[in-house]
Tab-separated table of C-alpha atoms in Angstrom:
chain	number	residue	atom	x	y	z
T	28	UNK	CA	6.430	-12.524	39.743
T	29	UNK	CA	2.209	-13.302	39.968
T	30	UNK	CA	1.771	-11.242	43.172
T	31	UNK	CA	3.373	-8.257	41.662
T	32	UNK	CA	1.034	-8.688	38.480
T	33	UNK	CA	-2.580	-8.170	39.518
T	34	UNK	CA	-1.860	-5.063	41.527
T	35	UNK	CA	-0.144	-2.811	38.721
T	36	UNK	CA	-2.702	-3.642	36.014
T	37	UNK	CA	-5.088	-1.935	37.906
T	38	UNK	CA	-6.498	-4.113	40.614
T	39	UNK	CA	-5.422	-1.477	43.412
T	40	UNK	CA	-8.354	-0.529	44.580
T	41	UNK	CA	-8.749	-4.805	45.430
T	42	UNK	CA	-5.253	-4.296	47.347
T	43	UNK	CA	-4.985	-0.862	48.575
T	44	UNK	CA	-2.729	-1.655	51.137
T	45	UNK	CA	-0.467	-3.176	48.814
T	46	UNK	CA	0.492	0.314	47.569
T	47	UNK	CA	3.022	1.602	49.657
T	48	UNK	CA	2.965	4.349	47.217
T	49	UNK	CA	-0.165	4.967	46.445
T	50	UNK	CA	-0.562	8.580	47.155
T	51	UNK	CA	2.060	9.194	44.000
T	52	UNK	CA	0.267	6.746	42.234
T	53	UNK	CA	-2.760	9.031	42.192
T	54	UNK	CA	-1.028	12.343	41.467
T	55	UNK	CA	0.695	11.103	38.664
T	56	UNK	CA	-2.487	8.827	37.123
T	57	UNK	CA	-4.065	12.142	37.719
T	58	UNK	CA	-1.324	14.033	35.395
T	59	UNK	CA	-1.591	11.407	32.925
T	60	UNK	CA	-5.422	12.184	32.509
T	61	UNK	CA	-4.993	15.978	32.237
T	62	UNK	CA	-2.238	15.332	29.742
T	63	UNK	CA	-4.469	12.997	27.249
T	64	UNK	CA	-7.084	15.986	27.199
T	65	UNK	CA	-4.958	19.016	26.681
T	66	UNK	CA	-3.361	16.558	23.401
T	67	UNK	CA	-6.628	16.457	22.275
T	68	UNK	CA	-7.590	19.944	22.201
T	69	UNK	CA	-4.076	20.255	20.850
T	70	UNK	CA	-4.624	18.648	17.766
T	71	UNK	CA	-8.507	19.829	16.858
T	72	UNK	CA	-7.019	23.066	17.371
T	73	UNK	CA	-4.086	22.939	15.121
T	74	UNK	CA	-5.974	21.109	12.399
T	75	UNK	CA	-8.308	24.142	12.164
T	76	UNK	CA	-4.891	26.117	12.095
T	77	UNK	CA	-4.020	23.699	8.870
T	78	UNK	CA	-7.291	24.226	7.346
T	79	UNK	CA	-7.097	28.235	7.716
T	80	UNK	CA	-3.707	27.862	6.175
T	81	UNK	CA	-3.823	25.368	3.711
T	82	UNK	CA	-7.921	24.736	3.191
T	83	UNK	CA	-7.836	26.145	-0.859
T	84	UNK	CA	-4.555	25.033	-1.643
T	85	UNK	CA	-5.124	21.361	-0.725
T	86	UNK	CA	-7.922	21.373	-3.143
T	87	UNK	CA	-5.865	22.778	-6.063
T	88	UNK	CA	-3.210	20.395	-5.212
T	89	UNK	CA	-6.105	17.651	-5.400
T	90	UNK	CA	-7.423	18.414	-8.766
T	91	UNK	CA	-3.649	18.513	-10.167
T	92	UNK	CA	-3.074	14.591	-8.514
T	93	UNK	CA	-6.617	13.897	-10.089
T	94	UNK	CA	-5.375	15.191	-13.423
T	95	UNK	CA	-2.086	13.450	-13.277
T	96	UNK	CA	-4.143	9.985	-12.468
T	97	UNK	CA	-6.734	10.676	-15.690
T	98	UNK	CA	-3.459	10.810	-18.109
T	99	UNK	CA	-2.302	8.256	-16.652
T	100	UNK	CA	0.300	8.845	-14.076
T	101	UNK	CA	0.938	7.003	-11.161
T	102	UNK	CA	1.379	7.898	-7.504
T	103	UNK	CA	5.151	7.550	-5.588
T	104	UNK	CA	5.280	7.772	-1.357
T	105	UNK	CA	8.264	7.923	0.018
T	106	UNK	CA	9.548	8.971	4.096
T	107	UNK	CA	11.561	7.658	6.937
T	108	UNK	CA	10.861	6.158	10.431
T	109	UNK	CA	6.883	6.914	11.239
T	110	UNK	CA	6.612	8.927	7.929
T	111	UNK	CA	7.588	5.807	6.004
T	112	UNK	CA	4.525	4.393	7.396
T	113	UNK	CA	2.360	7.217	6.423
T	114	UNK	CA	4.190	7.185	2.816
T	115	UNK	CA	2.772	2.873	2.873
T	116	UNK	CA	-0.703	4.083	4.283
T	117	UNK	CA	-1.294	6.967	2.015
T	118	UNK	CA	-0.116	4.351	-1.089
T	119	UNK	CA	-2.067	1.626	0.385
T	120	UNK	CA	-5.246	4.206	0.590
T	121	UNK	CA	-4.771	5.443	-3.137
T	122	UNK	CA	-4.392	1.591	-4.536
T	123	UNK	CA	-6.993	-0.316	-2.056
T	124	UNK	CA	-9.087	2.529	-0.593
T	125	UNK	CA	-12.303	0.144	-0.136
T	126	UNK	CA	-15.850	0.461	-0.487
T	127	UNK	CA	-16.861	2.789	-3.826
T	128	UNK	CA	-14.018	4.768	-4.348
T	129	UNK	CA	-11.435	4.288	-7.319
T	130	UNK	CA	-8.736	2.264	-7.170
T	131	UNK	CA	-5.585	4.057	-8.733
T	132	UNK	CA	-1.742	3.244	-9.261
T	133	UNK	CA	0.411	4.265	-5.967
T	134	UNK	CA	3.440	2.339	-4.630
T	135	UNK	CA	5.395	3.317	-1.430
T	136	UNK	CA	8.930	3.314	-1.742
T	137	UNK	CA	10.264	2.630	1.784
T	138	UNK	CA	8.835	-1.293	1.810
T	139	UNK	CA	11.171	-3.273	-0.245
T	140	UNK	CA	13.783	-3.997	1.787
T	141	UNK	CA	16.262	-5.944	-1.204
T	142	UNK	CA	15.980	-2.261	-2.657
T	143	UNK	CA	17.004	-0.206	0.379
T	144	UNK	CA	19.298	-2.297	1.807
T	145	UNK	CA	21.210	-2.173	-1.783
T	146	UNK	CA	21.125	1.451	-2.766
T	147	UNK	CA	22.176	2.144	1.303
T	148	UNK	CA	24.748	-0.434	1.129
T	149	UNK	CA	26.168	0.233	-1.961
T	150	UNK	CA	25.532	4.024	-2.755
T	151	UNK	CA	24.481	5.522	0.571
T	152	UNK	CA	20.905	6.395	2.243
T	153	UNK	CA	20.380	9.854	0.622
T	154	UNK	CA	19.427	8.470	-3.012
T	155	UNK	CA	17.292	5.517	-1.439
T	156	UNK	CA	14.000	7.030	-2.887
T	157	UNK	CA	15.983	9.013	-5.709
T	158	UNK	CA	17.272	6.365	-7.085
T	159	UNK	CA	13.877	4.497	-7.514
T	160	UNK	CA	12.185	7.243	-8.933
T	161	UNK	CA	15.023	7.486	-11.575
T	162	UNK	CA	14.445	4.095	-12.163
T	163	UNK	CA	9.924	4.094	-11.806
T	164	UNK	CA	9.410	7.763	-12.402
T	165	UNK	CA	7.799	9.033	-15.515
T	166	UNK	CA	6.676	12.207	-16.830
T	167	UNK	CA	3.309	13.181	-14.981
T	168	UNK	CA	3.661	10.518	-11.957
T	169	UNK	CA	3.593	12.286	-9.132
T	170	UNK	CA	6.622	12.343	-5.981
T	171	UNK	CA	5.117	12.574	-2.543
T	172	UNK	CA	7.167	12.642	0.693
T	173	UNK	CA	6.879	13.374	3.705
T	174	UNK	CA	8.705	14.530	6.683
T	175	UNK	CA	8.391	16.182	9.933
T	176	UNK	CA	11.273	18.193	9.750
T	177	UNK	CA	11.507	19.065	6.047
T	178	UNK	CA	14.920	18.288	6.628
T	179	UNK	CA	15.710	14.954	5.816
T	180	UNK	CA	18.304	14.256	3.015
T	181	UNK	CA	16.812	11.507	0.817
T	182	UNK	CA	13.360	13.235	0.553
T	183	UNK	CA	15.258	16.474	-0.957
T	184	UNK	CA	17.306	13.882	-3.101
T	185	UNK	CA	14.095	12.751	-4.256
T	186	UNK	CA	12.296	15.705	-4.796
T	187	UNK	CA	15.403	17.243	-7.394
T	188	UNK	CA	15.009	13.975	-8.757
T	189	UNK	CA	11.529	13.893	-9.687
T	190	UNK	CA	11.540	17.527	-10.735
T	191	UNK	CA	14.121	16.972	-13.392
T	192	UNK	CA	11.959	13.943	-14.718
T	193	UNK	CA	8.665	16.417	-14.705
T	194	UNK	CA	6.866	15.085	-11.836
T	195	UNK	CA	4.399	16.750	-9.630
T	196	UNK	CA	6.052	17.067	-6.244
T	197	UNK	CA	3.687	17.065	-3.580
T	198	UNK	CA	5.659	17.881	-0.138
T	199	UNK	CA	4.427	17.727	2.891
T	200	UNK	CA	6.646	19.164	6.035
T	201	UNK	CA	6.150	20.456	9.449
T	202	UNK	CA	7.224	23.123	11.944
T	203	UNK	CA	8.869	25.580	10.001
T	204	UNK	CA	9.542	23.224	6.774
T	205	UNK	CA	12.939	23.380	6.603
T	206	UNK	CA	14.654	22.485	3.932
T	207	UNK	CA	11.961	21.314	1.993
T	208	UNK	CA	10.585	24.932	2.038
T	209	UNK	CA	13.365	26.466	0.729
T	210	UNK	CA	13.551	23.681	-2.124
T	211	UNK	CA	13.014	25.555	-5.926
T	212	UNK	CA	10.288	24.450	-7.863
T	213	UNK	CA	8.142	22.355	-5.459
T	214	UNK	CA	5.104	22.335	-6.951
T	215	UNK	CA	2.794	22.040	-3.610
T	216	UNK	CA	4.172	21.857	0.309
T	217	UNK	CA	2.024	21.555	2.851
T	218	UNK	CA	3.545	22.393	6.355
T	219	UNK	CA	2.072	21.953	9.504
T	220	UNK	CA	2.725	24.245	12.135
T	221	UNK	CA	3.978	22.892	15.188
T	222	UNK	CA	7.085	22.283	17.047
T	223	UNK	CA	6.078	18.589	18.749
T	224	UNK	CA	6.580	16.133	15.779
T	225	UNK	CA	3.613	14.119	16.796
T	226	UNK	CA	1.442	16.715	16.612
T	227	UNK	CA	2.881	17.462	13.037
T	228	UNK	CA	2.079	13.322	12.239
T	229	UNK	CA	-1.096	13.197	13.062
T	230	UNK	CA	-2.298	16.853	11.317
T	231	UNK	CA	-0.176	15.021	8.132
T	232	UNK	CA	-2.225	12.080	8.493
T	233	UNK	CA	-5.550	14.172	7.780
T	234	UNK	CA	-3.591	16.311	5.220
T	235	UNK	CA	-3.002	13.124	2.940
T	236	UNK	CA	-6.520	11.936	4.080
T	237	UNK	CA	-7.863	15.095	2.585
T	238	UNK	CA	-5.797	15.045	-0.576
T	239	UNK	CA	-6.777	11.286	-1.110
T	240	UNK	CA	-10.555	12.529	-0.722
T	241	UNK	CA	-10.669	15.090	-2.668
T	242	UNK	CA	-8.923	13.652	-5.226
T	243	UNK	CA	-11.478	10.932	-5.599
T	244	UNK	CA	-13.623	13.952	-6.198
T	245	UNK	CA	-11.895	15.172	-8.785
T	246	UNK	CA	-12.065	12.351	-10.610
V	7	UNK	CA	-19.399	24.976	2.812
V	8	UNK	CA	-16.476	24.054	0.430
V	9	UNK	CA	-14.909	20.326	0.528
V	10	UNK	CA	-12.065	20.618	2.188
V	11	UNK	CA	-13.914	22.531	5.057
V	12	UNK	CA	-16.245	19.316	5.007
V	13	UNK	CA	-13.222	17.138	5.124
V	14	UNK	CA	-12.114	18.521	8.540
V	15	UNK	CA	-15.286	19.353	10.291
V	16	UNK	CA	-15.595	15.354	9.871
V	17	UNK	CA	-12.562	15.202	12.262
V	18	UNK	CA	-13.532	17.707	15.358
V	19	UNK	CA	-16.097	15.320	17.365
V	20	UNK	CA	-14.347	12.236	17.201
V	21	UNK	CA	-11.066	14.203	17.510
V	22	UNK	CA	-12.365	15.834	20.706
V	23	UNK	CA	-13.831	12.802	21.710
V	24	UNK	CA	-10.355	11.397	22.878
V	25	UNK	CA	-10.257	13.466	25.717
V	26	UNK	CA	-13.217	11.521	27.311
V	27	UNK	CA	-10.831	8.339	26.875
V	28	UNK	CA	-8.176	9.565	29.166
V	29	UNK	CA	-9.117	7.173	32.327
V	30	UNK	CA	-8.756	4.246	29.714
V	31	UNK	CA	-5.677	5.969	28.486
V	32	UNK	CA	-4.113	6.284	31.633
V	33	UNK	CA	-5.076	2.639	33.006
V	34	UNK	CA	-3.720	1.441	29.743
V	35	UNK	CA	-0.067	3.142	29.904
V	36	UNK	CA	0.116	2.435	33.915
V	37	UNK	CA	-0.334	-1.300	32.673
V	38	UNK	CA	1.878	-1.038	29.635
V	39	UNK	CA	4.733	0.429	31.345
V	40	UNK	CA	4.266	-2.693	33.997
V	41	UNK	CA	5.390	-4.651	31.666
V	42	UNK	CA	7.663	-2.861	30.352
V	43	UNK	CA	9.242	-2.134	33.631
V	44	UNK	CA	9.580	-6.237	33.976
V	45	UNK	CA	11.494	-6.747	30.734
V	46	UNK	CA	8.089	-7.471	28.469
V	47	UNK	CA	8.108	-6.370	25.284
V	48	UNK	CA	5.352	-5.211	22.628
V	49	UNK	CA	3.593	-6.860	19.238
V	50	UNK	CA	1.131	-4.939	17.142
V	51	UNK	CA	-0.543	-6.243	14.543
V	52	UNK	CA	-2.918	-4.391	11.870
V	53	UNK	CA	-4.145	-4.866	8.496
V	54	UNK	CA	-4.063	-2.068	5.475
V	55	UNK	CA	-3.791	0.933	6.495
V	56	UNK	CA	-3.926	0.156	10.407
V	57	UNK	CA	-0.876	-2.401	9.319
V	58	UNK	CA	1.028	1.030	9.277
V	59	UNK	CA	0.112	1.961	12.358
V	60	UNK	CA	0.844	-1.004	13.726
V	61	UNK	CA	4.622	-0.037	12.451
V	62	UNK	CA	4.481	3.372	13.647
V	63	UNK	CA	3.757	2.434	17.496
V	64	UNK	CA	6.975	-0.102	17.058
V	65	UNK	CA	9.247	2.413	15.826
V	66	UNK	CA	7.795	4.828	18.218
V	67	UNK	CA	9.028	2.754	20.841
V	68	UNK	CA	11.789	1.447	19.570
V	69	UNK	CA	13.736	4.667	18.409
V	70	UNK	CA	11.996	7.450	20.267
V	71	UNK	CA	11.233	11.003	18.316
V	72	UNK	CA	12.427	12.714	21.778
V	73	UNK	CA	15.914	12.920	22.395
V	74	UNK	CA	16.762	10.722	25.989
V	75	UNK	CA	13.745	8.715	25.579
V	76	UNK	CA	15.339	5.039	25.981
V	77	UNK	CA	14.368	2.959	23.804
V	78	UNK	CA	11.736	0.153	24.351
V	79	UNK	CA	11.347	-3.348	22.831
V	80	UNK	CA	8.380	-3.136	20.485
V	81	UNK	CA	7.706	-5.364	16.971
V	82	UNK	CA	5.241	-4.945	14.551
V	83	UNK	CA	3.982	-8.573	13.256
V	84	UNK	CA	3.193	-6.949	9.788
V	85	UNK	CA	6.737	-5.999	8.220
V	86	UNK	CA	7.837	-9.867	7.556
V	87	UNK	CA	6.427	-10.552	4.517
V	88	UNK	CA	8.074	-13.952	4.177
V	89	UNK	CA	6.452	-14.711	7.391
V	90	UNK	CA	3.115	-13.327	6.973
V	91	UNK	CA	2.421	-14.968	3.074
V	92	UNK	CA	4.032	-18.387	5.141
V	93	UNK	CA	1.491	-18.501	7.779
V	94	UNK	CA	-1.312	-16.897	5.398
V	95	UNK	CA	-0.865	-19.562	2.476
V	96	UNK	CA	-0.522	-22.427	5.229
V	97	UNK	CA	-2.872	-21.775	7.774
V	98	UNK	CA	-5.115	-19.160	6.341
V	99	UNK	CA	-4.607	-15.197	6.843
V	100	UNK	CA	-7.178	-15.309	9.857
V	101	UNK	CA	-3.721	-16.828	11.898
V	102	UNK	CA	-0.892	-14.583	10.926
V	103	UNK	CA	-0.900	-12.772	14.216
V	104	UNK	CA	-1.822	-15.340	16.249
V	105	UNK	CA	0.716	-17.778	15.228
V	106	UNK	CA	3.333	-14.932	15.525
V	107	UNK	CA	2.253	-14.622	19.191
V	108	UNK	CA	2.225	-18.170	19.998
V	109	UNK	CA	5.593	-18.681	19.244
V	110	UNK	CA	7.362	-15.465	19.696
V	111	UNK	CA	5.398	-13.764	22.600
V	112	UNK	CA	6.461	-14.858	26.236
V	113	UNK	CA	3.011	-14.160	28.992
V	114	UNK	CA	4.737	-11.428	30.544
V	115	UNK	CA	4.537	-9.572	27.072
V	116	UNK	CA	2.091	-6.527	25.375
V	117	UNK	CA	-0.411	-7.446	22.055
V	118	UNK	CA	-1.636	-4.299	21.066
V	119	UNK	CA	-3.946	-4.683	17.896
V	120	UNK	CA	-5.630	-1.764	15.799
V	121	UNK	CA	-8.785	-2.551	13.992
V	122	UNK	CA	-10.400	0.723	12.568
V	123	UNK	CA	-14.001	-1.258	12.417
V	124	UNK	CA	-13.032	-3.860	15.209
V	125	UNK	CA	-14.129	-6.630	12.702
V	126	UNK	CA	-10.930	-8.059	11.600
V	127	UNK	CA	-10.778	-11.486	12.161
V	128	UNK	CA	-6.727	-11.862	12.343
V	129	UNK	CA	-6.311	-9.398	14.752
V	130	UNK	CA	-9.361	-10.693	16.714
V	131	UNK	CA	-7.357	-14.589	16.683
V	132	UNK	CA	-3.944	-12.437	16.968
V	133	UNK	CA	-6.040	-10.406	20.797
V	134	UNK	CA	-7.295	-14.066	21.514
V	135	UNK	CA	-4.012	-16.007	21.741
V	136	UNK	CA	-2.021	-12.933	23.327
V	137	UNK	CA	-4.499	-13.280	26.182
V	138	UNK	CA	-4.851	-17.169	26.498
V	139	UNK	CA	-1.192	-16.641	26.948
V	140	UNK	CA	-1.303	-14.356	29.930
V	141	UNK	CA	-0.160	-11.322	27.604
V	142	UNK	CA	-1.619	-7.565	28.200
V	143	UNK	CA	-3.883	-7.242	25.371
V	144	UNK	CA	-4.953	-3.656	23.767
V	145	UNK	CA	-6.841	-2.718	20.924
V	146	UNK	CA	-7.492	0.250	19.191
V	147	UNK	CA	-11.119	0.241	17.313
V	148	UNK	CA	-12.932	2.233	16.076
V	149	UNK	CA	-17.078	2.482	15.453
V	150	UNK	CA	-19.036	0.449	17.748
V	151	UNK	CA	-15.993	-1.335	18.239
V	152	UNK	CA	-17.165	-4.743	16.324
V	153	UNK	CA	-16.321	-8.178	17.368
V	154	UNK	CA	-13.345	-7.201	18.684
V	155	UNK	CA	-15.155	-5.155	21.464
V	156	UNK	CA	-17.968	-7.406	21.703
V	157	UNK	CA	-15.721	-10.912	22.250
V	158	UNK	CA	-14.062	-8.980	25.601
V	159	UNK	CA	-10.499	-10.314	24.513
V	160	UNK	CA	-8.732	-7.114	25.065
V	161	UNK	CA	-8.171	-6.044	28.396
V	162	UNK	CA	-7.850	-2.575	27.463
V	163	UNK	CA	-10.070	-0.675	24.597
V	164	UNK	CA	-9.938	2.799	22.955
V	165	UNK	CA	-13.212	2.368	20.551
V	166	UNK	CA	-13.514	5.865	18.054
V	167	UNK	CA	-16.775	6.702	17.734
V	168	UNK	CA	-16.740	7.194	13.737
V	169	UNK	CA	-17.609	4.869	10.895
V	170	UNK	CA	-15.293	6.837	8.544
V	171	UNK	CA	-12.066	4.563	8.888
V	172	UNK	CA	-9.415	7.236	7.792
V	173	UNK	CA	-11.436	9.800	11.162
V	174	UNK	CA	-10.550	6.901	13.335
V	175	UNK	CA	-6.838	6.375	12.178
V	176	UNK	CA	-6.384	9.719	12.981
V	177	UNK	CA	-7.603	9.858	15.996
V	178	UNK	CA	-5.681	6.499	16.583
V	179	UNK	CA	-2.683	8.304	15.692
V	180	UNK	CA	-3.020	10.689	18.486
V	181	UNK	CA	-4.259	7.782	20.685
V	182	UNK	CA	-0.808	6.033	20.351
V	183	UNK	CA	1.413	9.402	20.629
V	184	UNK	CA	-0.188	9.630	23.740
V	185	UNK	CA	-0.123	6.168	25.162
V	186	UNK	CA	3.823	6.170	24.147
V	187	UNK	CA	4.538	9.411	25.740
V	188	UNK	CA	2.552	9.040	28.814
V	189	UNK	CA	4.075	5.225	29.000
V	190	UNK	CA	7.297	6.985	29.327
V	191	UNK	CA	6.242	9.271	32.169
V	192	UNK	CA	5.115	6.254	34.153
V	193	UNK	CA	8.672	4.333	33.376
V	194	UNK	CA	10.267	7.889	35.343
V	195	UNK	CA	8.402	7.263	38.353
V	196	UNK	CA	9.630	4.054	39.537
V	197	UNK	CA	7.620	4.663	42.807
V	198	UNK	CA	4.470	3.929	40.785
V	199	UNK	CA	6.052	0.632	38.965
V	200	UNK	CA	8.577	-0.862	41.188
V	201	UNK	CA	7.547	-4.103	42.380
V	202	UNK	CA	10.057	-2.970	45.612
V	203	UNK	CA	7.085	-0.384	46.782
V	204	UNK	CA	4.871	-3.060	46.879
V	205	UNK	CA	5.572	-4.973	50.209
């Protein structure tokens, strides 16, 4: 196995002659290079597209989270596969942010496993997050999930959920927002427009990062 | 100019700035998907809010957003909390990666670590072992990359010129869309990774 190591982790130009297929090698290195820069240009460009869009909303949305946190109410995260992790980071940011800024109540609902594993076993994986805000959720918390689709079952389960307990419900969706944008009495949705779900992640990522700043702002 | 205007102009430069790492990009996947291609498999490893991330490349990998991607062996060393407070309480929290790697990781294996300052000592040990081991070591950093940069342990470095850690997650996030996707082009071309073109 050695002798096949050094030469594809980019010792080639030590062993040119190695590469029997070097020529492809190039064209496709080559592709991979153009590809990196037009993502980047993707995303500073659709960013400004969320700004245009959403630039005086996310601050209103901000000084209603700020105003929930000064009476007292505490912040929920909840979404699936990478958008679980953004519901841990964005709780994680809110309840450890670092340096000056205050600390304030937020808890992620997609990390305790005893929990999820329970209400999916025993009840089924639409009411995962419902059924903890029923349980957590007060008057003036606030719900936030997230999802690139807008379409996924246990975030609309969670939304009804926290709107009959008189939440705010902070959504934030992508593409077209499905079924999150058709939800009644949502009190804020963000939805980033784009068809590639990555894309969609990583304009989310400096939606919540705005909303977390501002917030602290606010308050 | 009103906040939230401020908020994003923050992002642009740095965001843009990605595009000049696309030769370390590209290096990084053709190596990546070397391993891959021999039956290696990935660890990341991340504290806070780079923990996350950390979990998002795994389950990028693991259970692809595109339809007919296959799916790729990838573990994040930050979602076993018995395993992380074990290894923390024991052996202090500077070794829970590390002693992951040790005895999980095999040499012909990927540590990718994300460090938004490049100054966490964990993920610095966790970088340090991988490679002692023989492993293909990445990090993701951010600001003038920190220890992490300076001690040479990764093999392969995308450094985010920002000192706001949220501007660099972001533009990590991109960083490891890209690496997965382009990872996945590499895997199609088996001329470029078959060890049976080189002869």
């Amino acid at each position: 196995m050695s002798e096949y190591r050094a030469p594809l982790e980019g010792m080639r130009e030590l062993y040119p002659f190695l590469y029997s297929g070097a020529a492809d090698l190039e064209s496709v290195m080559a592709d991979v290079r153009r590809s990196t820069a037009e993502k980047a240009e993707e995303i500073v460009a659709l960013r400004r597209r969320v700004l245009a869009l959403d630039g005086p909303r996310l601050e209103v949305c901000a000084a209603r989270m700020a105003e929930a946190f000064r009476a007292g109410g505490r912040l929920f995260t909840f979404g699936n596969g990478g958008s679980s992790t953004d519901a841990q980071d964005v709780a994680a940011l809110f309840l450890n942010p670092g340096g000056d800024a205050r600390p304030l109540p937020a808890l992620a609902l997609t990390t305790d496993v005893a929990v999820l594993t329970a209400l999916s076993n025993d009840v089924g994986f639409d009411v995962v997050f419902a059924r903890q805000l029923a349980a957590f959720g007060r008057a003036g918390d606030i719900a936030l999930g997230l999802s690139t689709s807008g379409d996924s079952a246990n975030l609309l389960r969670a939304f009804e959920e926290a709107m009959r307990r008189g939440m705010l419900t902070v959504g934030l969706a992508g593409h077209t927002g499905g079924r999150m944008a058709e939800l009644d009495g949502l009190d804020h949705l963000f939805t980033v427009p784009s068809s590639s779900v990555h894309r969609v992640q990583e304009a989310q990522t400096t939606v919540y990062h705005a909303l977390w700043e501002l917030t602290q702002h606010a308050l | 100019m009103p906040p939230t205007e401020r908020v994003f102009a923050r992002r642009e430069a740095p965001g843009r700035a990605l595009a000049a790492h696309a030769e370390v990009i590209a290096e990084t996947c053709h190596a990546m998907a070397g391993r891959f291609h021999r039956g290696g498999r990935l660890f990341t490893f991340g504290n806070g809010g780079a923990a996350t991330d950390a979990q998002h490349i795994a389950v990028e990998f693991v259970h692809p957003v595109i339809v007919g991607k296959r799916a790729l062996p990838a573990l994040s060393l930050t979602g076993d909390v018995a395993t992380l407070t074990g290894v923390g309480a024991a052996a202090g929290f500077a070794e829970v990666f590390a002693h992951q790697l040790r005895h999980f990781a095999a040499p012909e294996d990927i540590a990718l670590g994300v460090s938004p300052d490049g100054r966490c000592a964990d993920v610095l040990a966790g970088l340090r072992a991988a490679r002692d081991m023989g492993l293909l070591t990445v990090a993701l950093l951010g600001g003038d990359g920190g220890d992490i940069a300076a001690s040479g342990v990764a093999g392969h470095r995308i450094v985010v010129p920002s000192d706001d850690p949220r501007v660099v997650k972001e533009v990590h996030v991109t960083a490891y869309h890209v690496l997965w996707e382009l990872v996945h082009v590499l895997l199609e071309q088996p001329g470029v990774l078959d060890p049976g073109v080189i002869a």
